Coordinates of C-alpha atoms in Angstrom, one line a residue:
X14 CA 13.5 -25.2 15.3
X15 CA 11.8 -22.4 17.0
X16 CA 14.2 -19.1 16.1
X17 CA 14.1 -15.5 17.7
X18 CA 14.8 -12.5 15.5
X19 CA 15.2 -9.4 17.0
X20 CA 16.1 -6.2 14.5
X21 CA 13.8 -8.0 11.9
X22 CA 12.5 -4.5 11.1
X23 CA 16.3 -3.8 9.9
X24 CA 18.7 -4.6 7.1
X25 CA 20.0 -7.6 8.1
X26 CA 16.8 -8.9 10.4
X27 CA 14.4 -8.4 7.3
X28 CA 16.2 -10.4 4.9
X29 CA 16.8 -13.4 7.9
X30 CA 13.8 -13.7 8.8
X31 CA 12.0 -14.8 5.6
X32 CA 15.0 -17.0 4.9
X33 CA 14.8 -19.0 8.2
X34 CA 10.8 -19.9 7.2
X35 CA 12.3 -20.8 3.6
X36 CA 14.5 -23.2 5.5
X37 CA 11.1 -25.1 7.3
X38 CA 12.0 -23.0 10.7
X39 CA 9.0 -21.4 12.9
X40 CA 10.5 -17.5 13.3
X41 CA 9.2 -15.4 16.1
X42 CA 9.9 -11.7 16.0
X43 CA 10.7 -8.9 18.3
X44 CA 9.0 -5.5 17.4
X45 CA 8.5 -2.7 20.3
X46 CA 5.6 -2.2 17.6
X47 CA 4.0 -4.9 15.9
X48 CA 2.5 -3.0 13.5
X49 CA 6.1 -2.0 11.6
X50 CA 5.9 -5.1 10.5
X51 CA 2.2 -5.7 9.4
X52 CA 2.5 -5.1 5.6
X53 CA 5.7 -7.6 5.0
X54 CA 5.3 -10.6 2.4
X55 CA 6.2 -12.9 5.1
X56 CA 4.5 -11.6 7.8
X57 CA 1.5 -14.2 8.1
X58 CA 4.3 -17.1 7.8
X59 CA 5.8 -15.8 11.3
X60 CA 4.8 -14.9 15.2
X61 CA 5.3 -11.0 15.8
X62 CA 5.8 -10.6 19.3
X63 CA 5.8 -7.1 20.8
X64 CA 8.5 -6.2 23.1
X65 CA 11.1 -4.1 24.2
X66 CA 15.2 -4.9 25.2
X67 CA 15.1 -1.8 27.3
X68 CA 12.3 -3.4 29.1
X69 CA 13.1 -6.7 30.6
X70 CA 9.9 -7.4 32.1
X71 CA 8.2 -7.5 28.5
X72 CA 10.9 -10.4 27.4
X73 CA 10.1 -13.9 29.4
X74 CA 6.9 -14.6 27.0
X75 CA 9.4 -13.4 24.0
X76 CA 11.8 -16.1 24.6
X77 CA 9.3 -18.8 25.9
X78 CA 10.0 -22.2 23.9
X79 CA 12.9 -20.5 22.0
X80 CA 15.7 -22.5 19.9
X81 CA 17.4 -19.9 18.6
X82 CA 17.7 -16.3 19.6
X83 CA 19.3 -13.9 17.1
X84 CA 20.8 -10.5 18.1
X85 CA 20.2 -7.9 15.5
X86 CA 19.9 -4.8 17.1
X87 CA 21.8 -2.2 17.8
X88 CA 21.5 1.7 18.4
X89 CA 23.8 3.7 16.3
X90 CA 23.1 6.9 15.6
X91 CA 21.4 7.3 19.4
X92 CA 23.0 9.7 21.0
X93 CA 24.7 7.4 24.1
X94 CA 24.2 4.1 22.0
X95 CA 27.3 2.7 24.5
X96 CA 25.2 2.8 26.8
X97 CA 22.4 2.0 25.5
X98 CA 23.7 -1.5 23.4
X99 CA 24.9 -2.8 26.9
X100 CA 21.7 -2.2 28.3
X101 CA 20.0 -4.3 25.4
X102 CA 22.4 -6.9 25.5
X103 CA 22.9 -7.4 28.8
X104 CA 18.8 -8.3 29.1
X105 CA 19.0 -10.3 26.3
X106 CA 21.3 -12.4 27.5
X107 CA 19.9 -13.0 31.1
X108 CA 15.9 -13.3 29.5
X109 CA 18.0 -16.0 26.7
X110 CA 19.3 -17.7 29.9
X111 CA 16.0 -18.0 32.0
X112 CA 14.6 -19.4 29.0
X113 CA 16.8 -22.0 28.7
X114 CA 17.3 -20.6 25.2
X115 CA 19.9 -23.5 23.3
X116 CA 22.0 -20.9 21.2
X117 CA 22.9 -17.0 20.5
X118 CA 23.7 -16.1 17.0
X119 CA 25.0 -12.4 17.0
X120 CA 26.1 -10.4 14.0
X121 CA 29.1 -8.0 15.2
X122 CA 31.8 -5.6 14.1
X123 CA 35.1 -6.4 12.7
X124 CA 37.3 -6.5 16.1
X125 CA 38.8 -4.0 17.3
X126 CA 42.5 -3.1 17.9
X127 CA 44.1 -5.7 20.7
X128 CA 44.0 -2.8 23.0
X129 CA 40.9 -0.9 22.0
X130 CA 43.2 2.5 21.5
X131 CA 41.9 4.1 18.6
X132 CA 39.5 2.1 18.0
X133 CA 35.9 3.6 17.5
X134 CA 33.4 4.0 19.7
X135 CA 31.0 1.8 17.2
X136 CA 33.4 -1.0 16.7
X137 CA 34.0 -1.0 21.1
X138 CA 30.6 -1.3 21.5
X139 CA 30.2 -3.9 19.1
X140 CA 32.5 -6.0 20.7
X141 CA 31.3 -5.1 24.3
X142 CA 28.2 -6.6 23.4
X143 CA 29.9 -9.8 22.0
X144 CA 32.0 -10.3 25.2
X145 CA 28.0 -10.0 27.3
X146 CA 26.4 -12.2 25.4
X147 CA 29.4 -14.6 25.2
X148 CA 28.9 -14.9 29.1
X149 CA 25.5 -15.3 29.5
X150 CA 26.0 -18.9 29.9
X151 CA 24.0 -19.8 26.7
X152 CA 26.5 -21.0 24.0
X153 CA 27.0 -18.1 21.5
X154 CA 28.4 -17.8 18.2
X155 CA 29.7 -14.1 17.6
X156 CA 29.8 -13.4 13.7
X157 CA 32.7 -10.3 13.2
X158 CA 31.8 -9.0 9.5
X159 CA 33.6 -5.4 8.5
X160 CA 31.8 -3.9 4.9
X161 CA 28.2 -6.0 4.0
X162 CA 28.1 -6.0 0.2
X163 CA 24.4 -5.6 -0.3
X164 CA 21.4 -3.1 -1.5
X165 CA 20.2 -0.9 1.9
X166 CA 23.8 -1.9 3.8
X167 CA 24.8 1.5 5.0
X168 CA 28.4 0.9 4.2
X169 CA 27.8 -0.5 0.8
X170 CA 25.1 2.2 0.1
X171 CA 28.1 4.5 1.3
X172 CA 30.7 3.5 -1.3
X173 CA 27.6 3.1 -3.9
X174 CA 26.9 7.0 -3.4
X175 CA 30.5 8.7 -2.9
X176 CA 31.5 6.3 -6.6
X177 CA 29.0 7.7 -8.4
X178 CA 28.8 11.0 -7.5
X179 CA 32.3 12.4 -7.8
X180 CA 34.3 11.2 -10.8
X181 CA 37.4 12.9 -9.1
X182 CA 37.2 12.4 -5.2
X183 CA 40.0 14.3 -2.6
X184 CA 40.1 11.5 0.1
X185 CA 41.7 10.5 3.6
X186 CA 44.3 8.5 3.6
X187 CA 41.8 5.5 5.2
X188 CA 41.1 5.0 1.9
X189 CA 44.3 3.1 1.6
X190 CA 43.4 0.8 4.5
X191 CA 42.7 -3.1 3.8
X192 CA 39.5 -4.1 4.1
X193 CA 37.4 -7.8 3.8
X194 CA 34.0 -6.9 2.5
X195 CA 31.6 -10.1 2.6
X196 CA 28.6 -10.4 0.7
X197 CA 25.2 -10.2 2.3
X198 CA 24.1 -13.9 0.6
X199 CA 27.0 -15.3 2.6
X200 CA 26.1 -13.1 5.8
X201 CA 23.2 -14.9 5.8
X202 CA 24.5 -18.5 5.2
X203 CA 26.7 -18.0 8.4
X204 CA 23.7 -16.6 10.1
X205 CA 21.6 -19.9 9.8
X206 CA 24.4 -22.0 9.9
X207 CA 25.1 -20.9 13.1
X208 CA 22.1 -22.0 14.7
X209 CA 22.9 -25.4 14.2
X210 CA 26.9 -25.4 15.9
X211 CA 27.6 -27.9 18.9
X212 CA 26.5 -26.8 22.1
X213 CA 30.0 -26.4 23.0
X214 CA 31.2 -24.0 20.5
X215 CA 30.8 -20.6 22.8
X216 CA 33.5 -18.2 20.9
X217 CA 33.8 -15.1 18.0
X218 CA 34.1 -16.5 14.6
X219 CA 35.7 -13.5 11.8
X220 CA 33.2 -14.0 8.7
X221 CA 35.0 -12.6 4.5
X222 CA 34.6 -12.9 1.2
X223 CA 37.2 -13.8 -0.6
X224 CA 38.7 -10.5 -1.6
X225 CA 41.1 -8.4 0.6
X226 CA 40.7 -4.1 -0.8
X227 CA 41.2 -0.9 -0.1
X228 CA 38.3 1.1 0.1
X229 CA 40.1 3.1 -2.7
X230 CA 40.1 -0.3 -4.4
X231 CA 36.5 -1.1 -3.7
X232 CA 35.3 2.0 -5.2
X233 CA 37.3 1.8 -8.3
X234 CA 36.1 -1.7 -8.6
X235 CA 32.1 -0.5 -7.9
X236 CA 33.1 1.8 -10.7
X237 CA 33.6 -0.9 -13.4
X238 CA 31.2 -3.1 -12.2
X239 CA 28.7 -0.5 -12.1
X240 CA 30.2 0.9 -16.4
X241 CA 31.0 4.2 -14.6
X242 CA 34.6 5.5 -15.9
X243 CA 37.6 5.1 -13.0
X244 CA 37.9 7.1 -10.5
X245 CA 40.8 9.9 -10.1
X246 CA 41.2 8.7 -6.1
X247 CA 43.7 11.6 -4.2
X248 CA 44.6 10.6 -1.0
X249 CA 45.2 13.7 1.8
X250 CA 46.6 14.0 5.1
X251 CA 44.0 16.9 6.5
X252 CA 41.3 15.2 6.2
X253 CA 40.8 13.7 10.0
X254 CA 37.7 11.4 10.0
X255 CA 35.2 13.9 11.8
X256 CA 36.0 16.0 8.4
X257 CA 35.8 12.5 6.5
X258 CA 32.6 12.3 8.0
X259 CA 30.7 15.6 7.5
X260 CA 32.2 15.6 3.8
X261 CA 29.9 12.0 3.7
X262 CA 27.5 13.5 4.5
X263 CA 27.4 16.6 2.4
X264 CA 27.8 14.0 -0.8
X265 CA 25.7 11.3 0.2
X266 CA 22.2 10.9 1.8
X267 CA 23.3 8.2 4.7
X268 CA 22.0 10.4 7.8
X269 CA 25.8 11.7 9.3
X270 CA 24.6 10.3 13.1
X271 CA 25.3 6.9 10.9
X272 CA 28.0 7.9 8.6
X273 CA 30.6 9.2 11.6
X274 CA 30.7 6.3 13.2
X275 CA 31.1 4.0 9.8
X276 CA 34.0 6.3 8.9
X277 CA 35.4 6.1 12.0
X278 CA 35.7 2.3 11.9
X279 CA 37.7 2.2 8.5
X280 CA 40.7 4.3 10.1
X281 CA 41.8 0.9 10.8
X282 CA 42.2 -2.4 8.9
X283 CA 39.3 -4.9 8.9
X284 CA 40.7 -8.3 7.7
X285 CA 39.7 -11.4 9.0
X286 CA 42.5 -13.3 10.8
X287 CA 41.1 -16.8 10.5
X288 CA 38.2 -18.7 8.7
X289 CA 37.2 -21.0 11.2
X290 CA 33.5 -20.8 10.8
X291 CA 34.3 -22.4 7.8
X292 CA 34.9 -25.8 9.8
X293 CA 31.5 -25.5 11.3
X294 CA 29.6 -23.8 8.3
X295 CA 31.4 -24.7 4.7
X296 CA 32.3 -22.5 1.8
X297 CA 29.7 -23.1 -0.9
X298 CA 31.1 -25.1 -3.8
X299 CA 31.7 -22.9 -6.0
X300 CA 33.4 -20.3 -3.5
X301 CA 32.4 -17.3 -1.4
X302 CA 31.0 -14.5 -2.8
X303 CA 33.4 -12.0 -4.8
X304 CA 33.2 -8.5 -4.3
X305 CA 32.6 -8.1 -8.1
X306 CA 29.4 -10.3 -8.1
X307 CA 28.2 -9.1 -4.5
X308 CA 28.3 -5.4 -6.6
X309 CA 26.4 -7.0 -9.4
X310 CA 23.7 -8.5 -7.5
X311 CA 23.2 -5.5 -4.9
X312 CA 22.9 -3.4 -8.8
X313 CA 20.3 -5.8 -10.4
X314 CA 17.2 -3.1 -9.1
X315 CA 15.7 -3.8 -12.1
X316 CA 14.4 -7.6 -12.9
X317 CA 11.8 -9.2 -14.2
X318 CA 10.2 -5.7 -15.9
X319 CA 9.7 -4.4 -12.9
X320 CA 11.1 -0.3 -12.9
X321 CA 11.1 0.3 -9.2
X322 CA 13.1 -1.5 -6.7
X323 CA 11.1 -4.9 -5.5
X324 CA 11.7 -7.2 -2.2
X325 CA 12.6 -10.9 -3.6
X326 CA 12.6 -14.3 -1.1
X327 CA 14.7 -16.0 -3.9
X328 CA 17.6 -17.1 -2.4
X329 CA 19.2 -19.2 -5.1
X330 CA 22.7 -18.0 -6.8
X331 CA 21.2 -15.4 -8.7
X332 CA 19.2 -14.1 -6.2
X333 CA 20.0 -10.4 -6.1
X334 CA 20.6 -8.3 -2.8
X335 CA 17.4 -5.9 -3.4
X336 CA 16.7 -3.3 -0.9
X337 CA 13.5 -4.0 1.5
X338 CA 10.4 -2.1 2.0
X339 CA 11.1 -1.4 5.3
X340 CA 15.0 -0.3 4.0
X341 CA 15.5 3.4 4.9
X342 CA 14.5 5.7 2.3
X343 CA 18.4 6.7 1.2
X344 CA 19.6 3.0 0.5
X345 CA 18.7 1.5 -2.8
X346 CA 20.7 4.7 -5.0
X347 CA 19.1 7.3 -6.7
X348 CA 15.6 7.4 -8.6
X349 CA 14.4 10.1 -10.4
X350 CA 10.7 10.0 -11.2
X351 CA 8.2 12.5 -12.8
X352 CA 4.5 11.6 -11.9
X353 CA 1.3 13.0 -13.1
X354 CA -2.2 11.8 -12.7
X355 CA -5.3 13.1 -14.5
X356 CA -9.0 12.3 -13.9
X357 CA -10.6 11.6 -17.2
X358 CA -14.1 11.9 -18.4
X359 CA -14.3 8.8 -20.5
X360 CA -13.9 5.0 -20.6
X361 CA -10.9 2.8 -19.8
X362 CA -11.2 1.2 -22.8
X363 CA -11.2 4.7 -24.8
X364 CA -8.3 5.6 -22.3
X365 CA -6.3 2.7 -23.0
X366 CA -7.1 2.8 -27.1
X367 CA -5.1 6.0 -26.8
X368 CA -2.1 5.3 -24.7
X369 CA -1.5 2.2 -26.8
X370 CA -1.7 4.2 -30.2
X371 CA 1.3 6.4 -28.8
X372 CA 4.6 6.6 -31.0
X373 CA 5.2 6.3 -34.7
X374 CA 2.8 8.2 -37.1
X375 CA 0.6 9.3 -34.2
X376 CA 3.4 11.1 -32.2
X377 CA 4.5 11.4 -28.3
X378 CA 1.0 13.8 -27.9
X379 CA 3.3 16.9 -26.8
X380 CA 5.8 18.9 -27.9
X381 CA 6.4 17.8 -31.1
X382 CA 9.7 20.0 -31.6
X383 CA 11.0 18.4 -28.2
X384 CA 10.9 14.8 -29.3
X385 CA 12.0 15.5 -32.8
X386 CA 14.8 17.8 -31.9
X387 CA 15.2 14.8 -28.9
X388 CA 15.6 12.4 -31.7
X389 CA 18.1 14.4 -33.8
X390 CA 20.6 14.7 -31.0
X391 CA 20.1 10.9 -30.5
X392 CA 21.2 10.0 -34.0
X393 CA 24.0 12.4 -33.6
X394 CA 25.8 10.5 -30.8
X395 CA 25.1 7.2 -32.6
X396 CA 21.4 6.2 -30.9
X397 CA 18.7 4.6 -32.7
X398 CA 16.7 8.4 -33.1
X399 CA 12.9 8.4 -33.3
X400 CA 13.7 6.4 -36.9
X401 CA 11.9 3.3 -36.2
X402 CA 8.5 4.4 -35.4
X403 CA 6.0 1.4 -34.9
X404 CA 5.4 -2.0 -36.2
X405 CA 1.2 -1.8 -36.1
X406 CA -0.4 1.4 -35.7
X407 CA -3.0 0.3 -33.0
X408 CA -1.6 -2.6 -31.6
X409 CA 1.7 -2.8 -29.6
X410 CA 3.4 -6.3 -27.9
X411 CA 6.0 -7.0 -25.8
X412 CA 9.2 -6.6 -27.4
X413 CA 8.9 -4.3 -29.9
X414 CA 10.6 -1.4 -30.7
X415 CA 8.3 1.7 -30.2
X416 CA 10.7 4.9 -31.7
X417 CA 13.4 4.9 -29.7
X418 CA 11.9 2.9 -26.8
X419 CA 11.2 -0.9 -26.4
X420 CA 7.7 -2.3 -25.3
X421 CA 8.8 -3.9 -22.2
X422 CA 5.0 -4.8 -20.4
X423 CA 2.1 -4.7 -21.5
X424 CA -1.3 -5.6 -19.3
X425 CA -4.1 -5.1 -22.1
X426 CA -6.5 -2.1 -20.9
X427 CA -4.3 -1.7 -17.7
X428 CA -0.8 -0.8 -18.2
X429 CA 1.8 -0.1 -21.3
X430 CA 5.8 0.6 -19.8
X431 CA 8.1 1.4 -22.4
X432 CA 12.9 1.7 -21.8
X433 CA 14.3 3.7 -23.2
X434 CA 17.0 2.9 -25.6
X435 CA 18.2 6.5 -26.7
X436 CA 21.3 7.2 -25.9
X437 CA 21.3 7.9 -21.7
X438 CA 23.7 8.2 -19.2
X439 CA 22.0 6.1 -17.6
X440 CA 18.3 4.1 -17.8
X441 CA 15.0 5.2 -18.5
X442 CA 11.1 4.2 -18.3
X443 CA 7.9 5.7 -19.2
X444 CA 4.9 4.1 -17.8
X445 CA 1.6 5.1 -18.3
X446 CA -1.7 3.5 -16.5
X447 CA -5.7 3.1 -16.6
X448 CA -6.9 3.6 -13.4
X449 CA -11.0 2.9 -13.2
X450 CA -13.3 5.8 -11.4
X451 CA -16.6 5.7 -10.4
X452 CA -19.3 6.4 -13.7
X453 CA -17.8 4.8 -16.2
X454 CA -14.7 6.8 -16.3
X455 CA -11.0 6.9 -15.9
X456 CA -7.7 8.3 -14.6
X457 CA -4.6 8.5 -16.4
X458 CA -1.6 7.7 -14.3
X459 CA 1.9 8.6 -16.1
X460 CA 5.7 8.1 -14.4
X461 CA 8.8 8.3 -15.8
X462 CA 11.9 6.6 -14.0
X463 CA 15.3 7.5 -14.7
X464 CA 18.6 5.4 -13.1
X465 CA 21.4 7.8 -13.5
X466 CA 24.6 6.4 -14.0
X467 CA 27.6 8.6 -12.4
X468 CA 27.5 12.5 -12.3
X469 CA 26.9 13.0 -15.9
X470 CA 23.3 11.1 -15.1
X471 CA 22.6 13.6 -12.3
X472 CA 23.5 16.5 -14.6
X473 CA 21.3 15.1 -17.3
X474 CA 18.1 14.9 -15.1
X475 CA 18.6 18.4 -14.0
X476 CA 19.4 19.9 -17.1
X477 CA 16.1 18.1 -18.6
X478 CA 13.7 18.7 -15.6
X479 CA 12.7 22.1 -16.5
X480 CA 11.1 21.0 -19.3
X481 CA 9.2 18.0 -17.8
X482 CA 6.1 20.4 -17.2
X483 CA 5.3 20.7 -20.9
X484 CA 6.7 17.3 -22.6
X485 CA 5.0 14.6 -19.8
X486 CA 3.0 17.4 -18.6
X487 CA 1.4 17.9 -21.9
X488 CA 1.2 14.3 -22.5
X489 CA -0.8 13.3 -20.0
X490 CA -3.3 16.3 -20.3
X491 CA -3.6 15.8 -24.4
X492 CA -4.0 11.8 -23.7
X493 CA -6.6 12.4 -21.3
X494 CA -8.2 14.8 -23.8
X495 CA -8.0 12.4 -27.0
X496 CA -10.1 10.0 -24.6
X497 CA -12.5 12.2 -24.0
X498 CA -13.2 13.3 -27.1
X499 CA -13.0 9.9 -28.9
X500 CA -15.1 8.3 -26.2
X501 CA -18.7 8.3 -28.0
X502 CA -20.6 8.2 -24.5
X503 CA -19.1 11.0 -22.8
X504 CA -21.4 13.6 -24.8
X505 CA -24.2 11.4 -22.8
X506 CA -22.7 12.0 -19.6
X507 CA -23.5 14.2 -17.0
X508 CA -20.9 17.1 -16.2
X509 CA -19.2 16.5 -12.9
X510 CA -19.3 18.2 -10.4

């Protein structure tokens, strides 16, 4: 089957697309610039088309020999986005049409109130552009989903950032409101299961999980999930949702030209009033996806020893809901990092002897008062303390506890990365690197990575940053210097220049 994705350079078009070629299904892509999508994994796998919806004559070699078109797109956060969504839909629909194009699959807004008063101007739009594409004449399947549980959704990545920041949160009363959040695994599942309905099946379908919240519920539940205390929730009158919306936007980093229009859409309820997708498309056997594990999955940033975020095509039950690349840079929570990078005048291999020589007897190469007094207070709230030191004083392996970190990679002559397992509110790495330079010689690359868990984690990065310049700054610049001067050949060397 020969499927269209349009919004593939988006949240829910970047995790479709590679999942439609797992599924054995040629995918063509819609891109007004081909080039946004050069440097994804999948990217030789599929066609990139270039093309525009606000240009209609760029769309008949789009659609040419087209199964399946998908419409991903919208333009929220556009000033006139109305406007502008009914323009894009309306040429989708009549390009889909001269194409002969055998099924629309569109991924919606929960509806709207019966008579569309009160409801947002988002959530009209959303279903203006369900009723177009419903009559274009090609069957559609219109999938209404309220909150999408997943890493770099703007709703979840909403919740994930107003939980964690504010232990004790003054909130609308919206927050009382029912919603049906639905995970993005099972977003996807009804996204290419709809390809394959009956020709005759030309209607909306309302797409859940299986739990019914509040968003007060959902936050307190995120909480848990995520081993953050509860939440102290107060619901106020005041607080009208342009307020709701700027005070989103003061807390959080999702961009307030997408955060009005989200808060706007949870004055009222979003529950889904039937399940018949499921006569079409089939719960899983073991159930939809709860809100719990959608939470979990969206959380697991860090797998296989890998510190920063990573894109994953795994698909499977365990498959976690990992920002993209190409997610925007606020989704995915908040990193802290501390980077520093050192040209060194000596070998990789006298680099590396160095770096993998740190800990135990030999010390942390800075600040000696720092990490000892660092180690005290750890013992004093019942850590493990710099206590343990080191198995082998020149050789290190995966596994091993290094002070009060644990090896957890190791490429020989490349790259050590230690976690921390002091006492943190939240989670730690230190990584340090051997970069080869031209003569023989080296660079030192250092990072350390810090997760914070809740407002105590942010206050602990801030209180400690101040005196990142002299421990990791030190660090790098005396590891660099041990190389250089236990590096035999560099008294040969030339200077540099």
């Amino acid at each position: 089957m020969r499927c269209l994705v349009t919004g593939a350079t988006g949240y829910i078009g970047g995790r479709l697309a590679p999942r439609l070629l797992a599924e054995g299904h040629q995918v063509r892509c819609l891109a007004r610039h081909a080039g946004r999508l050069r440097d994804v994994p999948w990217a030789a796998a599929a066609e990139i088309a270039e093309g525009d919806l606000r240009r209609p004559e760029t769309l008949p070699a789009v659609f040419a020999d087209v199964d399946v078109a998908y419409y991903l797109v919208h333009s929220l956060g556009q000033a006139g986005f109305e406007s502008a969504d009914r323009e894009a839909a309306e040429a989708f629909a009549t390009a889909a049409r001269a194409a002969n194009v055998r099924r629309i699959v569109y991924l919606g807004g929960p509806r709207p109130a019966e008579d569309g008063g009160g409801s947002s101007a988002h959530l009209r739009s959303r279903a203006e552009v369900g009723r177009i594409l419903l009559a274009s004449g090609v069957p559609t399947a219109v999938l209404r989903a309220a909150v999408i549980i997943g890493s770099g959704s703007a709703s979840f990545e909403m919740l994930r950032y107003l939980t964690e920041r504010l232990p004790v949160m003054v909130t609308p009363r919206w927050v009382r409101n029912r919603i049906q959040p639905i995970a993005v695994r099972d977003v996807l599942r009804y996204l290419i299961g709809a390809a394959d309905l009956p020709p005759e099946v030309n209607r909306a379908f309302d797409i859940g999980g299986p739990d019914v919240l509040t968003f007060g519920d959902m936050m307190q539940r995120y909480a848990r999930v995520a081993g953050l205390p509860r939440r102290l929730v107060l619901p106020v009158r005041p607080l009208s949702p342009t307020l709701s919306s700027y005070w989103v936007g003061l807390i959080t980093p999702v961009p307030n030209a997408i955060a009005t229009p989200l808060v706007e859409s949870l004055i009222h309820e979003a529950v889904a009033h039937e399940h018949d997708i499921a006569d079409f498309v089939p719960d899983p056997p073991d159930g939809l996806t709860s809100f719990d594990r959608a939470v979990e999955l969206a959380l697991m940033k860090v797998r296989d020893a890998q510190v920063e975020t990573r894109w994953s095509t795994a698909s499977g039950p365990d498959a976690p809901a990992e920002p993209l690349p190409s997610d925007p840079a606020w989704s995915g929570g908040t990193a802290y990092t501390d980077v520093r990078e050192r040209a060194v005048d000596a070998s990789p291999e006298a680099l590396w002897r160095v770096i993998e020589g740190v800990g135990g007897e030999h010390g942390w190469y800075s600040f000696p008062l720092a990490w000892s007094v660092r180690g005290w207070l750890d013992r004093l709230i019942g850590g493990v303390g710099l206590r343990r030191g080191r198995r082998d004083p020149h050789r290190l392996q995966v596994g091993e506890a290094l002070d009060f970190w644990r090896v957890e990679e190791i490429v020989p002559g490349e790259l050590l990365r230690l976690r921390a397992e002091m006492r943190l509110p939240g989670r730690a790495w230190l990584e340090m690197r051997v970069l080869p330079a031209d003569g023989g010689r080296s660079r030192y690359h250092q990072r350390a990575v810090f997760l914070p868990r809740g407002l105590a984690g942010h206050a602990y990065w801030g209180s400690v940053t101040p005196f990142h310049a002299a421990v990791f700054g030190g660090m790098a610049r005396n590891i660099a210097r041990g190389a250089e001067r236990d590096d035999p050949s560099v008294s040969s060397r030339p200077a540099r220049r």
